């Protein structure tokens, strides 16, 4: 007989409550990336004006994005530190622009700072995407108090140091244990809408990233929706001896694998292509309408 914790830990919640709207993940959804930073690894300095933000968000919504993920602090390897005030200024400006022009947009705030998350939610964001997995000691409390869905990602260190923290006793077990501890803490605080992200490219070598993708389906045992963030990452373009701008085909290939292995959300720069992948995989699995 399972304990209460085991029943909660291994129960699958495929519906997210985002600001009172219930979003089903029975069919995979697309999260469009909006980096409002000058130094993102792929699209830095592209979406820093109101015109550019509106144009890109409109494009992603029209192409089928369910969520828009606003990031104001580059998480590329070796990224420089951005002050909290600057991150707040960038992210809140973007959220306000989006909601002024597209009031029904479901926005995720990509931050590891609890204060940025708190203010963003009060400004209209509906979900927190935390690459640090709660490194900020106040983050879990903020998420619990504001009753916000939370994306729990695996990472070690921070963007500046993570490349040197890639030694694991057992890659899959270590990541699983990481999720186990944090999900328990979140559930103790009353957080029920938890999405897990294994963190491709974060404190992992290229080989480890592919090992993780190959065994992605094993994380389904955790019973939480699974997000895969593979878009144009170095595991693709370094493997193919190319550059991020030429990594769309590789991204589509790996997104297909991620869906087959159970991903519920794809976080991408290129929404149209990801939507097409979802449709084709759904047809293959006999789930398409």
C-alpha positions as protocol buffer text, in pm:
chain_id: "A"
residue {
  index: 1
  type: UNK
  ca { x: 0 y: 0 z: 0 }
}
residue {
  index: 2
  type: UNK
  ca { x: 136 y: 344 z: -101 }
}
residue {
  index: 3
  type: UNK
  ca { x: 197 y: 617 z: 155 }
}
residue {
  index: 4
  type: UNK
  ca { x: 23 y: 954 z: 110 }
}
residue {
  index: 5
  type: UNK
  ca { x: 349 y: 1097 z: -21 }
}
residue {
  index: 6
  type: UNK
  ca { x: 395 y: 821 z: -275 }
}
residue {
  index: 7
  type: UNK
  ca { x: 37 y: 864 z: -393 }
}
residue {
  index: 8
  type: UNK
  ca { x: 92 y: 1238 z: -441 }
}
residue {
  index: 9
  type: UNK
  ca { x: 443 y: 1207 z: -582 }
}
residue {
  index: 10
  type: UNK
  ca { x: 352 y: 952 z: -847 }
}
residue {
  index: 11
  type: UNK
  ca { x: 12 y: 1095 z: -939 }
}
residue {
  index: 12
  type: UNK
  ca { x: -5 y: 1254 z: -1283 }
}
residue {
  index: 13
  type: UNK
  ca { x: -177 y: 1592 z: -1311 }
}
residue {
  index: 14
  type: UNK
  ca { x: -222 y: 1666 z: -1680 }
}
residue {
  index: 15
  type: UNK
  ca { x: -427 y: 1982 z: -1627 }
}
residue {
  index: 16
  type: UNK
  ca { x: -272 y: 2311 z: -1518 }
}
residue {
  index: 17
  type: UNK
  ca { x: -468 y: 2582 z: -1338 }
}
residue {
  index: 18
  type: UNK
  ca { x: -324 y: 2907 z: -1471 }
}
residue {
  index: 19
  type: UNK
  ca { x: -496 y: 3213 z: -1327 }
}
residue {
  index: 20
  type: UNK
  ca { x: -824 y: 3024 z: -1319 }
}
residue {
  index: 21
  type: UNK
  ca { x: -792 y: 2882 z: -1668 }
}
residue {
  index: 22
  type: UNK
  ca { x: -755 y: 2506 z: -1695 }
}
residue {
  index: 23
  type: UNK
  ca { x: -505 y: 2397 z: -1959 }
}
residue {
  index: 24
  type: UNK
  ca { x: -507 y: 2030 z: -2056 }
}
residue {
  index: 25
  type: UNK
  ca { x: -177 y: 1864 z: -2138 }
}
residue {
  index: 26
  type: UNK
  ca { x: -342 y: 1551 z: -2274 }
}
residue {
  index: 27
  type: UNK
  ca { x: -199 y: 1671 z: -2606 }
}
residue {
  index: 28
  type: UNK
  ca { x: 148 y: 1830 z: -2593 }
}
residue {
  index: 29
  type: UNK
  ca { x: 164 y: 2208 z: -2585 }
}
residue {
  index: 30
  type: UNK
  ca { x: 416 y: 2457 z: -2721 }
}
residue {
  index: 31
  type: UNK
  ca { x: 590 y: 2722 z: -2514 }
}
residue {
  index: 32
  type: UNK
  ca { x: 732 y: 3001 z: -2726 }
}
residue {
  index: 33
  type: UNK
  ca { x: 1054 y: 3163 z: -2605 }
}
residue {
  index: 34
  type: UNK
  ca { x: 1070 y: 3541 z: -2576 }
}
residue {
  index: 35
  type: UNK
  ca { x: 1415 y: 3651 z: -2466 }
}
residue {
  index: 36
  type: UNK
  ca { x: 1417 y: 4021 z: -2381 }
}
residue {
  index: 37
  type: UNK
  ca { x: 1792 y: 4018 z: -2321 }
}
residue {
  index: 38
  type: UNK
  ca { x: 2076 y: 4165 z: -2527 }
}
residue {
  index: 39
  type: UNK
  ca { x: 2294 y: 3856 z: -2489 }
}
residue {
  index: 40
  type: UNK
  ca { x: 2087 y: 3540 z: -2539 }
}
residue {
  index: 41
  type: UNK
  ca { x: 2283 y: 3266 z: -2717 }
}
residue {
  index: 42
  type: UNK
  ca { x: 2049 y: 3267 z: -3018 }
}
residue {
  index: 43
  type: UNK
  ca { x: 1824 y: 3572 z: -3034 }
}
residue {
  index: 44
  type: UNK
  ca { x: 1996 y: 3825 z: -2813 }
}
residue {
  index: 45
  type: UNK
  ca { x: 1892 y: 4188 z: -2871 }
}
residue {
  index: 46
  type: UNK
  ca { x: 1611 y: 4091 z: -3111 }
}
residue {
  index: 47
  type: UNK
  ca { x: 1316 y: 4153 z: -2881 }
}
residue {
  index: 48
  type: UNK
  ca { x: 1410 y: 4452 z: -2669 }
}
residue {
  index: 49
  type: UNK
  ca { x: 1169 y: 4709 z: -2818 }
}
residue {
  index: 50
  type: UNK
  ca { x: 790 y: 4722 z: -2796 }
}
residue {
  index: 51
  type: UNK
  ca { x: 750 y: 4680 z: -3172 }
}
residue {
  index: 52
  type: UNK
  ca { x: 973 y: 4373 z: -3178 }
}
residue {
  index: 53
  type: UNK
  ca { x: 802 y: 4216 z: -2876 }
}
residue {
  index: 54
  type: UNK
  ca { x: 453 y: 4266 z: -3019 }
}
residue {
  index: 55
  type: UNK
  ca { x: 553 y: 4132 z: -3360 }
}
residue {
  index: 56
  type: UNK
  ca { x: 719 y: 3819 z: -3222 }
}
residue {
  index: 57
  type: UNK
  ca { x: 445 y: 3738 z: -2970 }
}
residue {
  index: 58
  type: UNK
  ca { x: 177 y: 3781 z: -3236 }
}
residue {
  index: 59
  type: UNK
  ca { x: 371 y: 3547 z: -3465 }
}
residue {
  index: 60
  type: UNK
  ca { x: 411 y: 3280 z: -3195 }
}
residue {
  index: 61
  type: UNK
  ca { x: 44 y: 3298 z: -3092 }
}
residue {
  index: 62
  type: UNK
  ca { x: -71 y: 3277 z: -3455 }
}
residue {
  index: 63
  type: UNK
  ca { x: 152 y: 2975 z: -3509 }
}
residue {
  index: 64
  type: UNK
  ca { x: 2 y: 2789 z: -3215 }
}
residue {
  index: 65
  type: UNK
  ca { x: 196 y: 2867 z: -2897 }
}
residue {
  index: 66
  type: UNK
  ca { x: -4 y: 2803 z: -2579 }
}
residue {
  index: 67
  type: UNK
  ca { x: 247 y: 2976 z: -2351 }
}
residue {
  index: 68
  type: UNK
  ca { x: 491 y: 3265 z: -2395 }
}
residue {
  index: 69
  type: UNK
  ca { x: 801 y: 3228 z: -2178 }
}
residue {
  index: 70
  type: UNK
  ca { x: 951 y: 3569 z: -2094 }
}
residue {
  index: 71
  type: UNK
  ca { x: 1317 y: 3565 z: -1998 }
}
residue {
  index: 72
  type: UNK
  ca { x: 1513 y: 3875 z: -1897 }
}
residue {
  index: 73
  type: UNK
  ca { x: 1838 y: 3710 z: -1780 }
}
residue {
  index: 74
  type: UNK
  ca { x: 2043 y: 3508 z: -2025 }
}
residue {
  index: 75
  type: UNK
  ca { x: 2109 y: 3154 z: -1901 }
}
residue {
  index: 76
  type: UNK
  ca { x: 2364 y: 3069 z: -2171 }
}
residue {
  index: 77
  type: UNK
  ca { x: 2686 y: 2910 z: -2039 }
}
residue {
  index: 78
  type: UNK
  ca { x: 2917 y: 3178 z: -1901 }
}
residue {
  index: 79
  type: UNK
  ca { x: 2648 y: 3449 z: -1901 }
}
residue {
  index: 80
  type: UNK
  ca { x: 2728 y: 3762 z: -1704 }
}
residue {
  index: 81
  type: UNK
  ca { x: 2535 y: 3852 z: -1391 }
}
residue {
  index: 82
  type: UNK
  ca { x: 2235 y: 4082 z: -1438 }
}
residue {
  index: 83
  type: UNK
  ca { x: 2111 y: 4286 z: -1143 }
}
residue {
  index: 84
  type: UNK
  ca { x: 1768 y: 4210 z: -998 }
}
residue {
  index: 85
  type: UNK
  ca { x: 1652 y: 4564 z: -1078 }
}
residue {
  index: 86
  type: UNK
  ca { x: 1751 y: 4527 z: -1442 }
}
residue {
  index: 87
  type: UNK
  ca { x: 1588 y: 4185 z: -1472 }
}
residue {
  index: 88
  type: UNK
  ca { x: 1269 y: 4324 z: -1319 }
}
residue {
  index: 89
  type: UNK
  ca { x: 1271 y: 4625 z: -1549 }
}
residue {
  index: 90
  type: UNK
  ca { x: 1310 y: 4410 z: -1861 }
}
residue {
  index: 91
  type: UNK
  ca { x: 1062 y: 4138 z: -1768 }
}
residue {
  index: 92
  type: UNK
  ca { x: 784 y: 4359 z: -1635 }
}
residue {
  index: 93
  type: UNK
  ca { x: 805 y: 4585 z: -1940 }
}
residue {
  index: 94
  type: UNK
  ca { x: 766 y: 4281 z: -2166 }
}
residue {
  index: 95
  type: UNK
  ca { x: 474 y: 4138 z: -1964 }
}
residue {
  index: 96
  type: UNK
  ca { x: 292 y: 4471 z: -1972 }
}
residue {
  index: 97
  type: UNK
  ca { x: 342 y: 4505 z: -2348 }
}
residue {
  index: 98
  type: UNK
  ca { x: 219 y: 4151 z: -2412 }
}
residue {
  index: 99
  type: UNK
  ca { x: -93 y: 4182 z: -2200 }
}
residue {
  index: 100
  type: UNK
  ca { x: -178 y: 4525 z: -2338 }
}
residue {
  index: 101
  type: UNK
  ca { x: -178 y: 4385 z: -2692 }
}
residue {
  index: 102
  type: UNK
  ca { x: -281 y: 4023 z: -2624 }
}
residue {
  index: 103
  type: UNK
  ca { x: -483 y: 4023 z: -2299 }
}
residue {
  index: 104
  type: UNK
  ca { x: -555 y: 3649 z: -2291 }
}
residue {
  index: 105
  type: UNK
  ca { x: -194 y: 3537 z: -2330 }
}
residue {
  index: 106
  type: UNK
  ca { x: -64 y: 3276 z: -2087 }
}
residue {
  index: 107
  type: UNK
  ca { x: 275 y: 3405 z: -1977 }
}
residue {
  index: 108
  type: UNK
  ca { x: 550 y: 3213 z: -1803 }
}
residue {
  index: 109
  type: UNK
  ca { x: 823 y: 3412 z: -1628 }
}
residue {
  index: 110
  type: UNK
  ca { x: 1167 y: 3259 z: -1675 }
}
residue {
  index: 111
  type: UNK
  ca { x: 1357 y: 3356 z: -1360 }
}
residue {
  index: 112
  type: UNK
  ca { x: 1541 y: 3206 z: -1065 }
}
residue {
  index: 113
  type: UNK
  ca { x: 1477 y: 3508 z: -842 }
}
residue {
  index: 114
  type: UNK
  ca { x: 1176 y: 3494 z: -612 }
}
residue {
  index: 115
  type: UNK
  ca { x: 1117 y: 3869 z: -616 }
}
residue {
  index: 116
  type: UNK
  ca { x: 1115 y: 3880 z: -996 }
}
residue {
  index: 117
  type: UNK
  ca { x: 872 y: 3587 z: -994 }
}
residue {
  index: 118
  type: UNK
  ca { x: 649 y: 3754 z: -734 }
}
residue {
  index: 119
  type: UNK
  ca { x: 624 y: 4087 z: -917 }
}
residue {
  index: 120
  type: UNK
  ca { x: 579 y: 3918 z: -1255 }
}
residue {
  index: 121
  type: UNK
  ca { x: 288 y: 3712 z: -1125 }
}
residue {
  index: 122
  type: UNK
  ca { x: 124 y: 4022 z: -976 }
}
residue {
  index: 123
  type: UNK
  ca { x: 168 y: 4192 z: -1317 }
}
residue {
  index: 124
  type: UNK
  ca { x: -12 y: 3907 z: -1493 }
}
residue {
  index: 125
  type: UNK
  ca { x: 227 y: 3619 z: -1551 }
}
residue {
  index: 126
  type: UNK
  ca { x: 65 y: 3283 z: -1483 }
}
residue {
  index: 127
  type: UNK
  ca { x: 352 y: 3042 z: -1435 }
}
residue {
  index: 128
  type: UNK
  ca { x: 710 y: 3039 z: -1305 }
}
residue {
  index: 129
  type: UNK
  ca { x: 990 y: 2874 z: -1501 }
}
residue {
  index: 130
  type: UNK
  ca { x: 1282 y: 2840 z: -1259 }
}
residue {
  index: 131
  type: UNK
  ca { x: 1606 y: 2708 z: -1407 }
}
residue {
  index: 132
  type: UNK
  ca { x: 1761 y: 2682 z: -1060 }
}
residue {
  index: 133
  type: UNK
  ca { x: 1504 y: 2451 z: -903 }
}
residue {
  index: 134
  type: UNK
  ca { x: 1448 y: 2676 z: -605 }
}
residue {
  index: 135
  type: UNK
  ca { x: 1801 y: 2795 z: -532 }
}
residue {
  index: 136
  type: UNK
  ca { x: 1641 y: 3115 z: -407 }
}
residue {
  index: 137
  type: UNK
  ca { x: 1514 y: 3007 z: -65 }
}
residue {
  index: 138
  type: UNK
  ca { x: 1198 y: 3217 z: -99 }
}
residue {
  index: 139
  type: UNK
  ca { x: 1092 y: 3087 z: -441 }
}
residue {
  index: 140
  type: UNK
  ca { x: 883 y: 2791 z: -324 }
}
residue {
  index: 141
  type: UNK
  ca { x: 700 y: 3011 z: -73 }
}
residue {
  index: 142
  type: UNK
  ca { x: 619 y: 3267 z: -343 }
}
residue {
  index: 143
  type: UNK
  ca { x: 485 y: 3000 z: -577 }
}
residue {
  index: 144
  type: UNK
  ca { x: 279 y: 2844 z: -299 }
}
residue {
  index: 145
  type: UNK
  ca { x: 136 y: 3174 z: -173 }
}
residue {
  index: 146
  type: UNK
  ca { x: 36 y: 3292 z: -521 }
}
residue {
  index: 147
  type: UNK
  ca { x: -90 y: 2947 z: -627 }
}
residue {
  index: 148
  type: UNK
  ca { x: 110 y: 2945 z: -946 }
}
residue {
  index: 149
  type: UNK
  ca { x: 217 y: 2647 z: -1161 }
}
residue {
  index: 150
  type: UNK
  ca { x: 590 y: 2591 z: -1128 }
}
residue {
  index: 151
  type: UNK
  ca { x: 842 y: 2452 z: -1374 }
}
residue {
  index: 152
  type: UNK
  ca { x: 1111 y: 2276 z: -1173 }
}
residue {
  index: 153
  type: UNK
  ca { x: 1431 y: 2242 z: -1375 }
}
residue {
  index: 154
  type: UNK
  ca { x: 1745 y: 2049 z: -1295 }
}
residue {
  index: 155
  type: UNK
  ca { x: 2067 y: 2246 z: -1284 }
}
residue {
  index: 156
  type: UNK
  ca { x: 2385 y: 2269 z: -1083 }
}
residue {
  index: 157
  type: UNK
  ca { x: 2560 y: 2595 z: -1006 }
}
residue {
  index: 158
  type: UNK
  ca { x: 2455 y: 2895 z: -1214 }
}
residue {
  index: 159
  type: UNK
  ca { x: 2492 y: 2997 z: -1580 }
}
residue {
  index: 160
  type: UNK
  ca { x: 2847 y: 3119 z: -1515 }
}
residue {
  index: 161
  type: UNK
  ca { x: 2966 y: 2802 z: -1335 }
}
residue {
  index: 162
  type: UNK
  ca { x: 2743 y: 2517 z: -1454 }
}
residue {
  index: 163
  type: UNK
  ca { x: 2978 y: 2400 z: -1730 }
}
residue {
  index: 164
  type: UNK
  ca { x: 3226 y: 2286 z: -1465 }
}
residue {
  index: 165
  type: UNK
  ca { x: 2970 y: 2087 z: -1263 }
}
residue {
  index: 166
  type: UNK
  ca { x: 2905 y: 1789 z: -1487 }
}
residue {
  index: 167
  type: UNK
  ca { x: 3032 y: 1499 z: -1275 }
}
residue {
  index: 168
  type: UNK
  ca { x: 2758 y: 1261 z: -1156 }
}
residue {
  index: 169
  type: UNK
  ca { x: 2764 y: 933 z: -968 }
}
residue {
  index: 170
  type: UNK
  ca { x: 2467 y: 819 z: -1177 }
}
residue {
  index: 171
  type: UNK
  ca { x: 2322 y: 1085 z: -1409 }
}
residue {
  index: 172
  type: UNK
  ca { x: 1961 y: 965 z: -1416 }
}
residue {
  index: 173
  type: UNK
  ca { x: 1944 y: 866 z: -1050 }
}
residue {
  index: 174
  type: UNK
  ca { x: 2102 y: 1192 z: -937 }
}
residue {
  index: 175
  type: UNK
  ca { x: 1849 y: 1397 z: -1135 }
}
residue {
  index: 176
  type: UNK
  ca { x: 1562 y: 1180 z: -1016 }
}
residue {
  index: 177
  type: UNK
  ca { x: 1672 y: 1231 z: -654 }
}
residue {
  index: 178
  type: UNK
  ca { x: 1695 y: 1607 z: -714 }
}
residue {
  index: 179
  type: UNK
  ca { x: 1333 y: 1612 z: -830 }
}
residue {
  index: 180
  type: UNK
  ca { x: 1217 y: 1384 z: -548 }
}
residue {
  index: 181
  type: UNK
  ca { x: 1350 y: 1618 z: -276 }
}
residue {
  index: 182
  type: UNK
  ca { x: 1212 y: 1937 z: -432 }
}
residue {
  index: 183
  type: UNK
  ca { x: 873 y: 1798 z: -527 }
}
residue {
  index: 184
  type: UNK
  ca { x: 829 y: 1682 z: -169 }
}
residue {
  index: 185
  type: UNK
  ca { x: 905 y: 2035 z: -42 }
}
residue {
  index: 186
  type: UNK
  ca { x: 669 y: 2194 z: -293 }
}
residue {
  index: 187
  type: UNK
  ca { x: 387 y: 1956 z: -210 }
}
residue {
  index: 188
  type: UNK
  ca { x: 434 y: 2016 z: 161 }
}
residue {
  index: 189
  type: UNK
  ca { x: 369 y: 2384 z: 86 }
}
residue {
  index: 190
  type: UNK
  ca { x: 57 y: 2299 z: -113 }
}
residue {
  index: 191
  type: UNK
  ca { x: 192 y: 2343 z: -465 }
}
residue {
  index: 192
  type: UNK
  ca { x: 13 y: 2095 z: -690 }
}
residue {
  index: 193
  type: UNK
  ca { x: 84 y: 2214 z: -1045 }
}
residue {
  index: 194
  type: UNK
  ca { x: 447 y: 2111 z: -1090 }
}
residue {
  index: 195
  type: UNK
  ca { x: 614 y: 2054 z: -1428 }
}
residue {
  index: 196
  type: UNK
  ca { x: 959 y: 1894 z: -1439 }
}
residue {
  index: 197
  type: UNK
  ca { x: 1236 y: 1988 z: -1683 }
}
residue {
  index: 198
  type: UNK
  ca { x: 1553 y: 1773 z: -1687 }
}
residue {
  index: 199
  type: UNK
  ca { x: 1758 y: 2074 z: -1797 }
}
residue {
  index: 200
  type: UNK
  ca { x: 1919 y: 1990 z: -2129 }
}
residue {
  index: 201
  type: UNK
  ca { x: 2243 y: 2186 z: -2156 }
}
residue {
  index: 202
  type: UNK
  ca { x: 2255 y: 2286 z: -1791 }
}
residue {
  index: 203
  type: UNK
  ca { x: 2547 y: 2130 z: -1602 }
}
residue {
  index: 204
  type: UNK
  ca { x: 2562 y: 1844 z: -1852 }
}
residue {
  index: 205
  type: UNK
  ca { x: 2810 y: 1747 z: -2121 }
}
residue {
  index: 206
  type: UNK
  ca { x: 2700 y: 1683 z: -2477 }
}
residue {
  index: 207
  type: UNK
  ca { x: 2712 y: 1309 z: -2419 }
}
residue {
  index: 208
  type: UNK
  ca { x: 2510 y: 1343 z: -2097 }
}
residue {
  index: 209
  type: UNK
  ca { x: 2245 y: 1545 z: -2282 }
}
residue {
  index: 210
  type: UNK
  ca { x: 2196 y: 1265 z: -2533 }
}
residue {
  index: 211
  type: UNK
  ca { x: 2193 y: 1002 z: -2257 }
}
residue {
  index: 212
  type: UNK
  ca { x: 1922 y: 1206 z: -2086 }
}
residue {
  index: 213
  type: UNK
  ca { x: 1716 y: 1233 z: -2404 }
}
residue {
  index: 214
  type: UNK
  ca { x: 1752 y: 862 z: -2471 }
}
residue {
  index: 215
  type: UNK
  ca { x: 1609 y: 783 z: -2126 }
}
residue {
  index: 216
  type: UNK
  ca { x: 1362 y: 1073 z: -2103 }
}
residue {
  index: 217
  type: UNK
  ca { x: 1068 y: 835 z: -2080 }
}
residue {
  index: 218
  type: UNK
  ca { x: 1196 y: 709 z: -1744 }
}
residue {
  index: 219
  type: UNK
  ca { x: 1101 y: 1042 z: -1586 }
}
residue {
  index: 220
  type: UNK
  ca { x: 736 y: 966 z: -1653 }
}
residue {
  index: 221
  type: UNK
  ca { x: 743 y: 754 z: -1336 }
}
residue {
  index: 222
  type: UNK
  ca { x: 756 y: 1078 z: -1137 }
}
residue {
  index: 223
  type: UNK
  ca { x: 403 y: 1144 z: -1256 }
}
residue {
  index: 224
  type: UNK
  ca { x: 446 y: 1513 z: -1335 }
}
residue {
  index: 225
  type: UNK
  ca { x: 411 y: 1684 z: -1675 }
}
residue {
  index: 226
  type: UNK
  ca { x: 744 y: 1689 z: -1854 }
}
residue {
  index: 227
  type: UNK
  ca { x: 894 y: 1988 z: -2035 }
}
residue {
  index: 228
  type: UNK
  ca { x: 1174 y: 1949 z: -2290 }
}
residue {
  index: 229
  type: UNK
  ca { x: 1385 y: 2251 z: -2374 }
}
residue {
  index: 230
  type: UNK
  ca { x: 1608 y: 2148 z: -2664 }
}
residue {
  index: 231
  type: UNK
  ca { x: 1565 y: 2438 z: -2901 }
}
residue {
  index: 232
  type: UNK
  ca { x: 1885 y: 2524 z: -3091 }
}
residue {
  index: 233
  type: UNK
  ca { x: 2105 y: 2419 z: -2798 }
}
residue {
  index: 234
  type: UNK
  ca { x: 2473 y: 2340 z: -2824 }
}
residue {
  index: 235
  type: UNK
  ca { x: 2412 y: 1963 z: -2804 }
}
residue {
  index: 236
  type: UNK
  ca { x: 2264 y: 2007 z: -3152 }
}
residue {
  index: 237
  type: UNK
  ca { x: 2482 y: 2259 z: -3327 }
}
residue {
  index: 238
  type: UNK
  ca { x: 2812 y: 2147 z: -3177 }
}
residue {
  index: 239
  type: UNK
  ca { x: 2734 y: 1787 z: -3272 }
}
residue {
  index: 240
  type: UNK
  ca { x: 2654 y: 1896 z: -3628 }
}
residue {
  index: 241
  type: UNK
  ca { x: 2951 y: 2138 z: -3649 }
}
residue {
  index: 242
  type: UNK
  ca { x: 2727 y: 2431 z: -3724 }
}
residue {
  index: 243
  type: UNK
  ca { x: 2581 y: 2732 z: -3536 }
}
residue {
  index: 244
  type: UNK
  ca { x: 2258 y: 2802 z: -3343 }
}
residue {
  index: 245
  type: UNK
  ca { x: 2104 y: 2981 z: -3643 }
}
residue {
  index: 246
  type: UNK
  ca { x: 2143 y: 2661 z: -3848 }
}
residue {
  index: 247
  type: UNK
  ca { x: 2008 y: 2425 z: -3580 }
}
residue {
  index: 248
  type: UNK
  ca { x: 1637 y: 2422 z: -3664 }
}
residue {
  index: 249
  type: UNK
  ca { x: 1643 y: 2087 z: -3842 }
}
residue {
  index: 250
  type: UNK
  ca { x: 1833 y: 1930 z: -3553 }
}
residue {
  index: 251
  type: UNK
  ca { x: 1591 y: 2088 z: -3306 }
}
residue {
  index: 252
  type: UNK
  ca { x: 1293 y: 1940 z: -3490 }
}
residue {
  index: 253
  type: UNK
  ca { x: 1456 y: 1598 z: -3490 }
}
residue {
  index: 254
  type: UNK
  ca { x: 1519 y: 1599 z: -3116 }
}
residue {
  index: 255
  type: UNK
  ca { x: 1178 y: 1747 z: -3037 }
}
residue {
  index: 256
  type: UNK
  ca { x: 1025 y: 1453 z: -3222 }
}
residue {
  index: 257
  type: UNK
  ca { x: 1220 y: 1212 z: -3003 }
}
residue {
  index: 258
  type: UNK
  ca { x: 1121 y: 1403 z: -2689 }
}
residue {
  index: 259
  type: UNK
  ca { x: 752 y: 1380 z: -2779 }
}
residue {
  index: 260
  type: UNK
  ca { x: 774 y: 1009 z: -2851 }
}
residue {
  index: 261
  type: UNK
  ca { x: 936 y: 967 z: -2510 }
}
residue {
  index: 262
  type: UNK
  ca { x: 657 y: 1149 z: -2332 }
}
residue {
  index: 263
  type: UNK
  ca { x: 725 y: 1524 z: -2329 }
}
residue {
  index: 264
  type: UNK
  ca { x: 412 y: 1727 z: -2254 }
}
residue {
  index: 265
  type: UNK
  ca { x: 553 y: 2073 z: -2333 }
}
residue {
  index: 266
  type: UNK
  ca { x: 814 y: 2175 z: -2589 }
}
residue {
  index: 267
  type: UNK
  ca { x: 992 y: 2503 z: -2515 }
}
residue {
  index: 268
  type: UNK
  ca { x: 1103 y: 2644 z: -2850 }
}
residue {
  index: 269
  type: UNK
  ca { x: 1217 y: 2943 z: -3051 }
}
residue {
  index: 270
  type: UNK
  ca { x: 1037 y: 2818 z: -3363 }
}
residue {
  index: 271
  type: UNK
  ca { x: 669 y: 2759 z: -3287 }
}
residue {
  index: 272
  type: UNK
  ca { x: 536 y: 2665 z: -3631 }
}
residue {
  index: 273
  type: UNK
  ca { x: 777 y: 2376 z: -3673 }
}
residue {
  index: 274
  type: UNK
  ca { x: 714 y: 2249 z: -3319 }
}
residue {
  index: 275
  type: UNK
  ca { x: 336 y: 2256 z: -3372 }
}
residue {
  index: 276
  type: UNK
  ca { x: 383 y: 2049 z: -3687 }
}
residue {
  index: 277
  type: UNK
  ca { x: 591 y: 1795 z: -3494 }
}
residue {
  index: 278
  type: UNK
  ca { x: 316 y: 1763 z: -3232 }
}
residue {
  index: 279
  type: UNK
  ca { x: 55 y: 1704 z: -3502 }
}
residue {
  index: 280
  type: UNK
  ca { x: 260 y: 1440 z: -3683 }
}
residue {
  index: 281
  type: UNK
  ca { x: 357 y: 1252 z: -3367 }
}
residue {
  index: 282
  type: UNK
  ca { x: -7 y: 1263 z: -3253 }
}
residue {
  index: 283
  type: UNK
  ca { x: -113 y: 1114 z: -3585 }
}
residue {
  index: 284
  type: UNK
  ca { x: 146 y: 839 z: -3548 }
}
residue {
  index: 285
  type: UNK
  ca { x: 19 y: 761 z: -3199 }
}
residue {
  index: 286
  type: UNK
  ca { x: -344 y: 778 z: -3310 }
}
residue {
  index: 287
  type: UNK
  ca { x: -428 y: 1071 z: -3084 }
}
residue {
  index: 288
  type: UNK
  ca { x: -488 y: 1348 z: -3336 }
}
residue {
  index: 289
  type: UNK
  ca { x: -835 y: 1490 z: -3382 }
}
